[in-house]
């Protein structure tokens, strides 16, 4: 019975279509987190032409500390990827490894940190978590939709 269930689950996974950029449309919008003078904002344009474009910025009071250009698109290997350009630098690619409903996880084990980027949306709240590939050293942001 266990073998039959395992075979069935493999067939279901193999038969399910690959995620598309449109499947991540729930990320679209303007998101903000503010506390104790610190702020972080992340914005995503709706999917169009097979791409979602975004940006993030963080600071304290009126001073900008960090920014990042973002996009979600098919990578060179055809897999869906989260492509980050911290401080406008060279792109770092994180492949989509899990997507279900309003959650998505991207990974790049070869990157120093973060190696995993996960998003979960519940209503008007978006939580972004970065970590090492094994889940250690997590850091999360909880955003509210603007």
Backbone as JSON Lines, residues from 0, in Angstrom:
{"i":0,"aa":"X","n":[0.81,-1.19,0.0],"ca":[0.0,0.0,0.0],"c":[0.86,1.26,0.0]}
{"i":1,"aa":"X","n":[1.95,1.27,0.8],"ca":[2.83,2.43,0.85],"c":[3.49,2.67,-0.51]}
{"i":2,"aa":"X","n":[3.88,1.6,-1.18],"ca":[4.52,1.74,-2.49],"c":[3.53,2.36,-3.47]}
{"i":3,"aa":"X","n":[2.28,1.91,-3.43],"ca":[1.26,2.44,-4.33],"c":[1.06,3.93,-4.07]}
{"i":4,"aa":"X","n":[1.0,4.33,-2.8],"ca":[0.83,5.74,-2.46],"c":[2.03,6.57,-2.92]}
{"i":5,"aa":"X","n":[3.23,6.03,-2.77],"ca":[4.44,6.73,-3.21],"c":[4.45,6.91,-4.72]}
{"i":6,"aa":"X","n":[4.08,5.87,-5.44],"ca":[4.04,5.95,-6.91],"c":[3.0,6.97,-7.34]}
{"i":7,"aa":"X","n":[1.83,6.96,-6.69],"ca":[0.77,7.9,-7.03],"c":[1.22,9.34,-6.78]}
{"i":8,"aa":"X","n":[1.89,9.6,-5.65],"ca":[2.34,10.96,-5.36],"c":[3.39,11.42,-6.36]}
{"i":9,"aa":"X","n":[4.29,10.53,-6.79],"ca":[5.28,10.89,-7.81],"c":[4.59,11.22,-9.12]}
{"i":10,"aa":"X","n":[3.61,10.43,-9.5],"ca":[2.88,10.7,-10.74],"c":[2.14,12.02,-10.68]}
{"i":11,"aa":"X","n":[1.53,12.33,-9.54],"ca":[0.82,13.6,-9.4],"c":[1.77,14.79,-9.5]}
{"i":12,"aa":"X","n":[2.94,14.68,-8.86],"ca":[3.93,15.76,-8.93],"c":[4.43,15.92,-10.36]}
{"i":13,"aa":"X","n":[4.73,14.81,-11.01],"ca":[5.25,14.85,-12.38],"c":[4.21,15.4,-13.35]}
{"i":14,"aa":"X","n":[2.93,15.16,-13.07],"ca":[1.87,15.59,-13.96],"c":[1.47,17.05,-13.73]}
{"i":15,"aa":"X","n":[1.81,17.62,-12.58],"ca":[1.4,18.99,-12.3],"c":[2.23,19.96,-13.14]}
{"i":16,"aa":"X","n":[1.58,20.99,-13.67],"ca":[2.32,21.93,-14.52],"c":[3.3,22.77,-13.71]}
{"i":17,"aa":"X","n":[4.36,23.2,-14.37],"ca":[5.36,24.05,-13.71],"c":[4.72,25.4,-13.4]}
{"i":18,"aa":"X","n":[5.15,26.0,-12.32],"ca":[4.64,27.31,-11.93],"c":[5.0,28.35,-12.99]}
{"i":19,"aa":"X","n":[4.12,29.31,-13.14],"ca":[4.36,30.42,-14.06],"c":[4.46,31.71,-13.25]}
{"i":20,"aa":"X","n":[4.92,32.75,-13.89],"ca":[4.99,34.06,-13.23],"c":[3.6,34.48,-12.78]}
{"i":21,"aa":"X","n":[2.58,34.19,-13.59],"ca":[1.21,34.55,-13.21],"c":[0.78,33.9,-11.9]}
{"i":22,"aa":"X","n":[1.32,32.71,-11.59],"ca":[0.99,32.04,-10.33],"c":[1.48,32.81,-9.11]}
{"i":23,"aa":"X","n":[2.41,33.74,-9.32],"ca":[2.94,34.54,-8.22],"c":[2.35,35.95,-8.2]}
{"i":24,"aa":"X","n":[1.26,36.15,-8.94],"ca":[0.61,37.46,-9.01],"c":[0.15,37.99,-7.66]}
{"i":25,"aa":"X","n":[-0.03,37.11,-6.69],"ca":[-0.45,37.53,-5.34],"c":[0.6,38.41,-4.65]}
{"i":26,"aa":"X","n":[1.84,38.43,-5.17],"ca":[2.88,39.31,-4.61],"c":[2.69,40.77,-5.02]}
{"i":27,"aa":"X","n":[1.96,41.0,-6.11],"ca":[1.83,42.36,-6.66],"c":[1.26,43.32,-5.63]}
{"i":28,"aa":"X","n":[1.82,44.51,-5.6],"ca":[1.32,45.55,-4.72],"c":[2.44,46.26,-4.01]}
{"i":29,"aa":"X","n":[2.05,47.22,-3.19],"ca":[3.0,47.99,-2.39],"c":[2.88,47.53,-0.95]}
{"i":30,"aa":"X","n":[4.01,47.13,-0.38],"ca":[4.06,46.56,0.96],"c":[5.0,47.38,1.84]}
{"i":31,"aa":"X","n":[4.64,47.59,3.1],"ca":[5.46,48.42,3.99],"c":[5.49,47.87,5.4]}
{"i":32,"aa":"X","n":[6.63,48.07,6.05],"ca":[6.82,47.7,7.45],"c":[7.53,48.87,8.12]}
{"i":33,"aa":"X","n":[6.97,49.35,9.24],"ca":[7.57,50.47,9.95],"c":[7.49,50.24,11.45]}
{"i":34,"aa":"X","n":[8.61,50.45,12.13],"ca":[8.64,50.34,13.6],"c":[9.88,51.02,14.14]}
{"i":35,"aa":"X","n":[9.72,51.8,15.2],"ca":[10.83,52.45,15.89],"c":[11.74,53.26,14.96]}
{"i":36,"aa":"X","n":[11.15,53.96,14.01],"ca":[11.92,54.78,13.09],"c":[12.53,54.02,11.93]}
{"i":37,"aa":"X","n":[12.49,52.7,11.95],"ca":[13.01,51.88,10.85],"c":[11.87,51.55,9.9]}
{"i":38,"aa":"X","n":[12.18,51.49,8.62],"ca":[11.16,51.18,7.63],"c":[11.74,50.31,6.52]}
{"i":39,"aa":"X","n":[10.9,49.49,5.97],"ca":[11.23,48.69,4.8],"c":[10.02,48.68,3.89]}
{"i":40,"aa":"X","n":[10.25,48.9,2.61],"ca":[9.18,48.9,1.62],"c":[9.56,47.93,0.51]}
{"i":41,"aa":"X","n":[8.58,47.22,0.0],"ca":[8.79,46.34,-1.14],"c":[7.59,46.5,-2.06]}
{"i":42,"aa":"X","n":[7.85,46.68,-3.34],"ca":[6.79,46.86,-4.32],"c":[6.99,45.89,-5.48]}
{"i":43,"aa":"X","n":[5.88,45.31,-5.95],"ca":[5.9,44.4,-7.08],"c":[4.84,44.82,-8.09]}
{"i":44,"aa":"X","n":[5.24,44.96,-9.35],"ca":[4.29,45.21,-10.43],"c":[3.62,43.89,-10.79]}
{"i":45,"aa":"X","n":[2.38,43.94,-11.28],"ca":[1.72,42.71,-11.7],"c":[2.51,42.0,-12.81]}
{"i":46,"aa":"X","n":[2.3,40.71,-12.92],"ca":[2.95,39.93,-13.97],"c":[2.52,40.44,-15.34]}
{"i":47,"aa":"X","n":[3.5,40.61,-16.22],"ca":[3.21,41.0,-17.6],"c":[4.39,40.6,-18.46]}
{"i":48,"aa":"X","n":[4.1,39.98,-19.58],"ca":[5.17,39.57,-20.5],"c":[6.07,38.5,-19.9]}
{"i":49,"aa":"X","n":[5.54,37.73,-18.94],"ca":[6.33,36.67,-18.33],"c":[7.3,37.14,-17.27]}
{"i":50,"aa":"X","n":[7.1,38.37,-16.77],"ca":[8.02,38.94,-15.77],"c":[7.24,39.71,-14.72]}
{"i":51,"aa":"X","n":[7.7,39.63,-13.48],"ca":[7.26,40.55,-12.42],"c":[8.47,41.37,-12.04]}
{"i":52,"aa":"X","n":[8.32,42.68,-12.0],"ca":[9.41,43.57,-11.61],"c":[9.11,44.14,-10.22]}
{"i":53,"aa":"X","n":[10.16,44.27,-9.41],"ca":[9.99,44.79,-8.08],"c":[11.2,45.55,-7.59]}
{"i":54,"aa":"X","n":[11.03,46.18,-6.45],"ca":[12.16,46.83,-5.79],"c":[11.89,46.86,-4.3]}
{"i":55,"aa":"X","n":[12.97,47.0,-3.55],"ca":[12.89,47.05,-2.1],"c":[13.84,48.15,-1.61]}
{"i":56,"aa":"X","n":[13.45,48.78,-0.51],"ca":[14.35,49.76,0.1],"c":[14.09,49.78,1.6]}
{"i":57,"aa":"X","n":[15.16,50.04,2.35],"ca":[15.08,50.06,3.81],"c":[15.85,51.24,4.34]}
{"i":58,"aa":"X","n":[15.42,51.75,5.47],"ca":[16.13,52.87,6.06],"c":[15.71,53.11,7.49]}
{"i":59,"aa":"X","n":[16.23,54.2,8.0],"ca":[15.9,54.65,9.35],"c":[15.64,56.15,9.27]}
{"i":60,"aa":"X","n":[14.51,56.56,9.85],"ca":[14.07,57.94,9.74],"c":[14.04,58.32,8.26]}
{"i":61,"aa":"X","n":[14.81,59.32,7.86],"ca":[14.8,59.72,6.44],"c":[16.02,59.21,5.67]}
{"i":62,"aa":"X","n":[16.85,58.39,6.3],"ca":[18.08,57.91,5.65],"c":[17.87,56.53,5.01]}
{"i":63,"aa":"X","n":[18.18,56.43,3.74],"ca":[18.14,55.16,3.02],"c":[19.37,54.35,3.39]}
{"i":64,"aa":"X","n":[19.18,53.09,3.77],"ca":[20.31,52.23,4.12],"c":[20.6,51.18,3.06]}
{"i":65,"aa":"X","n":[19.56,50.62,2.46],"ca":[19.72,49.56,1.47],"c":[18.63,49.67,0.42]}
{"i":66,"aa":"X","n":[18.95,49.19,-0.79],"ca":[17.92,49.07,-1.82],"c":[18.27,47.87,-2.7]}
{"i":67,"aa":"X","n":[17.27,47.41,-3.43],"ca":[17.45,46.22,-4.24],"c":[16.47,46.25,-5.41]}
{"i":68,"aa":"X","n":[16.95,45.91,-6.61],"ca":[16.09,45.73,-7.76],"c":[15.78,44.25,-7.86]}
{"i":69,"aa":"X","n":[14.53,43.91,-8.17],"ca":[14.08,42.51,-8.15],"c":[13.32,42.17,-9.43]}
{"i":70,"aa":"X","n":[13.36,40.91,-9.8],"ca":[12.47,40.43,-10.85],"c":[12.25,38.94,-10.67]}
{"i":71,"aa":"X","n":[11.09,38.49,-11.11],"ca":[10.76,37.08,-11.15],"c":[10.5,36.75,-12.61]}
{"i":72,"aa":"X","n":[11.24,35.8,-13.13],"ca":[11.14,35.44,-14.55],"c":[11.77,34.07,-14.74]}
{"i":73,"aa":"X","n":[11.65,33.55,-15.92],"ca":[12.32,32.29,-16.25],"c":[13.82,32.56,-16.35]}
{"i":74,"aa":"X","n":[14.61,31.69,-15.73],"ca":[16.07,31.8,-15.81],"c":[16.58,31.18,-17.09]}
{"i":75,"aa":"X","n":[17.88,31.18,-17.27],"ca":[18.5,30.61,-18.46],"c":[18.16,29.13,-18.64]}
{"i":76,"aa":"X","n":[17.91,28.43,-17.53],"ca":[17.58,27.01,-17.59],"c":[16.08,26.76,-17.78]}
{"i":77,"aa":"X","n":[15.29,27.82,-17.9],"ca":[13.86,27.69,-18.11],"c":[13.05,27.63,-16.83]}
{"i":78,"aa":"X","n":[13.72,27.46,-15.69],"ca":[13.01,27.4,-14.41],"c":[12.68,28.81,-13.92]}
{"i":79,"aa":"X","n":[11.58,28.94,-13.21],"ca":[11.19,30.22,-12.64],"c":[12.2,30.62,-11.57]}
{"i":80,"aa":"X","n":[12.59,31.89,-11.56],"ca":[13.63,32.34,-10.64],"c":[13.33,33.74,-10.11]}
{"i":81,"aa":"X","n":[13.83,33.99,-8.91],"ca":[13.81,35.29,-8.25],"c":[15.2,35.84,-8.46]}
{"i":82,"aa":"X","n":[15.31,36.98,-9.1],"ca":[16.61,37.54,-9.46],"c":[16.76,38.87,-8.73]}
{"i":83,"aa":"X","n":[17.72,38.92,-7.82],"ca":[17.93,40.1,-6.98],"c":[19.21,40.81,-7.37]}
{"i":84,"aa":"X","n":[19.17,42.13,-7.31],"ca":[20.34,42.96,-7.57],"c":[20.52,43.91,-6.39]}
{"i":85,"aa":"X","n":[21.11,43.4,-5.29],"ca":[21.28,44.24,-4.1],"c":[22.19,45.44,-4.39]}
{"i":86,"aa":"X","n":[21.75,46.6,-3.93],"ca":[22.48,47.85,-4.15],"c":[22.72,48.1,-5.64]}
{"i":87,"aa":"X","n":[21.89,47.5,-6.5],"ca":[22.02,47.68,-7.94],"c":[23.17,46.9,-8.54]}
{"i":88,"aa":"X","n":[23.75,45.96,-7.8],"ca":[24.92,45.18,-8.25],"c":[24.55,44.03,-9.17]}
{"i":89,"aa":"X","n":[25.46,43.09,-9.28],"ca":[25.29,41.94,-10.16],"c":[24.09,41.1,-9.72]}
{"i":90,"aa":"X","n":[23.36,40.54,-10.68],"ca":[22.2,39.73,-10.32],"c":[22.57,38.43,-9.61]}
{"i":91,"aa":"X","n":[21.76,38.07,-8.62],"ca":[21.89,36.8,-7.91],"c":[20.59,36.05,-8.14]}
{"i":92,"aa":"X","n":[20.69,34.81,-8.64],"ca":[19.52,34.04,-9.04],"c":[19.17,32.99,-7.98]}
{"i":93,"aa":"X","n":[17.89,32.97,-7.59],"ca":[17.35,31.99,-6.65],"c":[16.22,31.25,-7.39]}
{"i":94,"aa":"X","n":[16.38,29.95,-7.58],"ca":[15.37,29.16,-8.29],"c":[14.16,28.9,-7.4]}
{"i":95,"aa":"X","n":[12.99,28.9,-8.03],"ca":[11.77,28.55,-7.32],"c":[11.81,27.06,-7.0]}
{"i":96,"aa":"X","n":[11.69,26.71,-5.72],"ca":[11.7,25.3,-5.32],"c":[10.35,24.83,-4.81]}
{"i":97,"aa":"X","n":[9.5,25.78,-4.35],"ca":[8.17,25.44,-3.87],"c":[7.23,26.61,-4.12]}
{"i":98,"aa":"X","n":[6.04,26.29,-4.6],"ca":[5.01,27.31,-4.76],"c":[3.67,26.63,-4.55]}
{"i":99,"aa":"X","n":[2.91,27.2,-3.62],"ca":[1.59,26.64,-3.31],"c":[0.7,27.78,-2.86]}
{"i":100,"aa":"X","n":[-0.37,28.0,-3.58],"ca":[-1.29,29.07,-3.21],"c":[-0.58,30.4,-3.12]}
{"i":101,"aa":"X","n":[-0.58,30.99,-1.93],"ca":[0.05,32.3,-1.73],"c":[1.35,32.16,-0.93]}
{"i":102,"aa":"X","n":[2.14,31.17,-1.28],"ca":[3.48,31.04,-0.7],"c":[4.44,30.57,-1.77]}
{"i":103,"aa":"X","n":[5.67,31.02,-1.66],"ca":[6.71,30.65,-2.63],"c":[8.06,30.66,-1.93]}
{"i":104,"aa":"X","n":[8.9,29.7,-2.29],"ca":[10.25,29.61,-1.73],"c":[11.25,29.48,-2.87]}
{"i":105,"aa":"X","n":[12.29,30.3,-2.78],"ca":[13.36,30.33,-3.78],"c":[14.67,29.99,-3.08]}
{"i":106,"aa":"X","n":[15.58,29.27,-3.78],"ca":[16.84,28.89,-3.15],"c":[18.02,29.01,-4.1]}
{"i":107,"aa":"X","n":[19.19,29.27,-3.49],"ca":[20.48,29.26,-4.18],"c":[21.51,28.84,-3.15]}
{"i":108,"aa":"X","n":[21.81,27.53,-3.12],"ca":[22.73,26.97,-2.11],"c":[24.15,27.49,-2.28]}
{"i":109,"aa":"X","n":[24.51,27.98,-3.47],"ca":[25.87,28.46,-3.72],"c":[26.09,29.89,-3.24]}
{"i":110,"aa":"X","n":[25.02,30.6,-2.93],"ca":[25.14,31.99,-2.47],"c":[25.54,32.01,-1.0]}
{"i":111,"aa":"X","n":[26.27,33.06,-0.59],"ca":[26.71,33.13,0.81],"c":[25.53,33.3,1.77]}
{"i":112,"aa":"X","n":[24.79,34.38,1.65],"ca":[23.61,34.61,2.47],"c":[22.83,35.75,1.85]}
{"i":113,"aa":"X","n":[21.55,35.63,1.74],"ca":[20.75,34.46,2.08],"c":[20.86,33.38,1.01]}
{"i":114,"aa":"X","n":[20.47,32.19,1.37],"ca":[20.41,31.08,0.42],"c":[18.96,30.7,0.14]}
{"i":115,"aa":"X","n":[18.07,31.13,1.0],"ca":[16.64,30.84,0.83],"c":[15.87,32.13,1.04]}
{"i":116,"aa":"X","n":[14.89,32.36,0.17],"ca":[13.98,33.51,0.28],"c":[12.57,32.95,0.18]}
{"i":117,"aa":"X","n":[11.77,33.21,1.19],"ca":[10.4,32.69,1.2],"c":[9.41,33.82,1.43]}
{"i":118,"aa":"X","n":[8.3,33.76,0.71],"ca":[7.2,34.71,0.86],"c":[5.94,33.95,1.2]}
{"i":119,"aa":"X","n":[5.15,34.52,2.11],"ca":[3.84,33.97,2.44],"c":[2.89,35.15,2.58]}
{"i":120,"aa":"X","n":[1.77,35.07,1.89],"ca":[0.77,36.14,2.0],"c":[-0.48,35.6,2.66]}
{"i":121,"aa":"X","n":[-1.01,36.39,3.6],"ca":[-2.29,36.11,4.23],"c":[-3.08,37.4,4.25]}
{"i":122,"aa":"X","n":[-4.04,37.54,3.37],"ca":[-4.83,38.77,3.28],"c":[-3.97,39.95,2.93]}
{"i":123,"aa":"X","n":[-3.98,40.99,3.77],"ca":[-3.2,42.2,3.52],"c":[-1.85,42.17,4.22]}
{"i":124,"aa":"X","n":[-1.38,40.99,4.6],"ca":[-0.08,40.84,5.23],"c":[0.81,39.96,4.36]}
{"i":125,"aa":"X","n":[2.04,40.41,4.14],"ca":[3.03,39.65,3.38],"c":[4.24,39.46,4.29]}
{"i":126,"aa":"X","n":[4.65,38.23,4.47],"ca":[5.84,37.94,5.28],"c":[6.94,37.44,4.36]}
{"i":127,"aa":"X","n":[8.09,38.08,4.46],"ca":[9.27,37.67,3.7],"c":[10.31,37.19,4.71]}
{"i":128,"aa":"X","n":[10.88,36.02,4.44],"ca":[11.89,35.45,5.33],"c":[13.09,35.03,4.51]}
{"i":129,"aa":"X","n":[14.28,35.44,4.98],"ca":[15.52,34.97,4.36],"c":[16.23,34.09,5.38]}
{"i":130,"aa":"X","n":[17.02,33.14,4.88],"ca":[17.74,32.25,5.78],"c":[18.85,31.53,5.03]}
{"i":131,"aa":"X","n":[19.62,30.73,5.77],"ca":[20.55,29.8,5.15],"c":[19.72,28.66,4.56]}
{"i":132,"aa":"X","n":[20.33,27.83,3.74],"ca":[19.61,26.76,3.05],"c":[18.96,25.78,4.02]}
{"i":133,"aa":"X","n":[19.55,25.61,5.2],"ca":[19.0,24.68,6.2],"c":[17.97,25.36,7.11]}
{"i":134,"aa":"X","n":[17.63,26.61,6.82],"ca":[16.66,27.33,7.62],"c":[17.25,28.09,8.79]}
{"i":135,"aa":"X","n":[18.56,27.92,9.03],"ca":[19.18,28.64,10.14],"c":[19.38,30.11,9.77]}
{"i":136,"aa":"X","n":[19.64,30.91,10.78],"ca":[19.85,32.35,10.65],"c":[18.68,33.06,9.95]}
{"i":137,"aa":"X","n":[17.44,32.75,10.37],"ca":[16.3,33.4,9.7],"c":[16.17,34.87,10.08]}
{"i":138,"aa":"X","n":[15.68,35.63,9.14],"ca":[15.36,37.04,9.35],"c":[14.06,37.31,8.59]}
{"i":139,"aa":"X","n":[13.06,37.86,9.27],"ca":[11.75,38.05,8.64],"c":[11.28,39.49,8.69]}
{"i":140,"aa":"X","n":[10.47,39.83,7.72],"ca":[9.79,41.12,7.65],"c":[8.31,40.84,7.46]}
{"i":141,"aa":"X","n":[7.5,41.54,8.21],"ca":[6.05,41.42,8.05],"c":[5.55,42.75,7.5]}
{"i":142,"aa":"X","n":[5.04,42.71,6.29],"ca":[4.57,43.92,5.61],"c":[3.05,43.98,5.62]}
{"i":143,"aa":"X","n":[2.54,45.2,5.59],"ca":[1.12,45.43,5.39],"c":[0.94,46.08,4.03]}
{"i":144,"aa":"X","n":[-0.13,45.7,3.35],"ca":[-0.43,46.29,2.05],"c":[-0.78,47.77,2.22]}
{"i":145,"aa":"X","n":[-0.23,48.58,1.37],"ca":[-0.56,50.03,1.38],"c":[-1.76,50.28,0.53]}
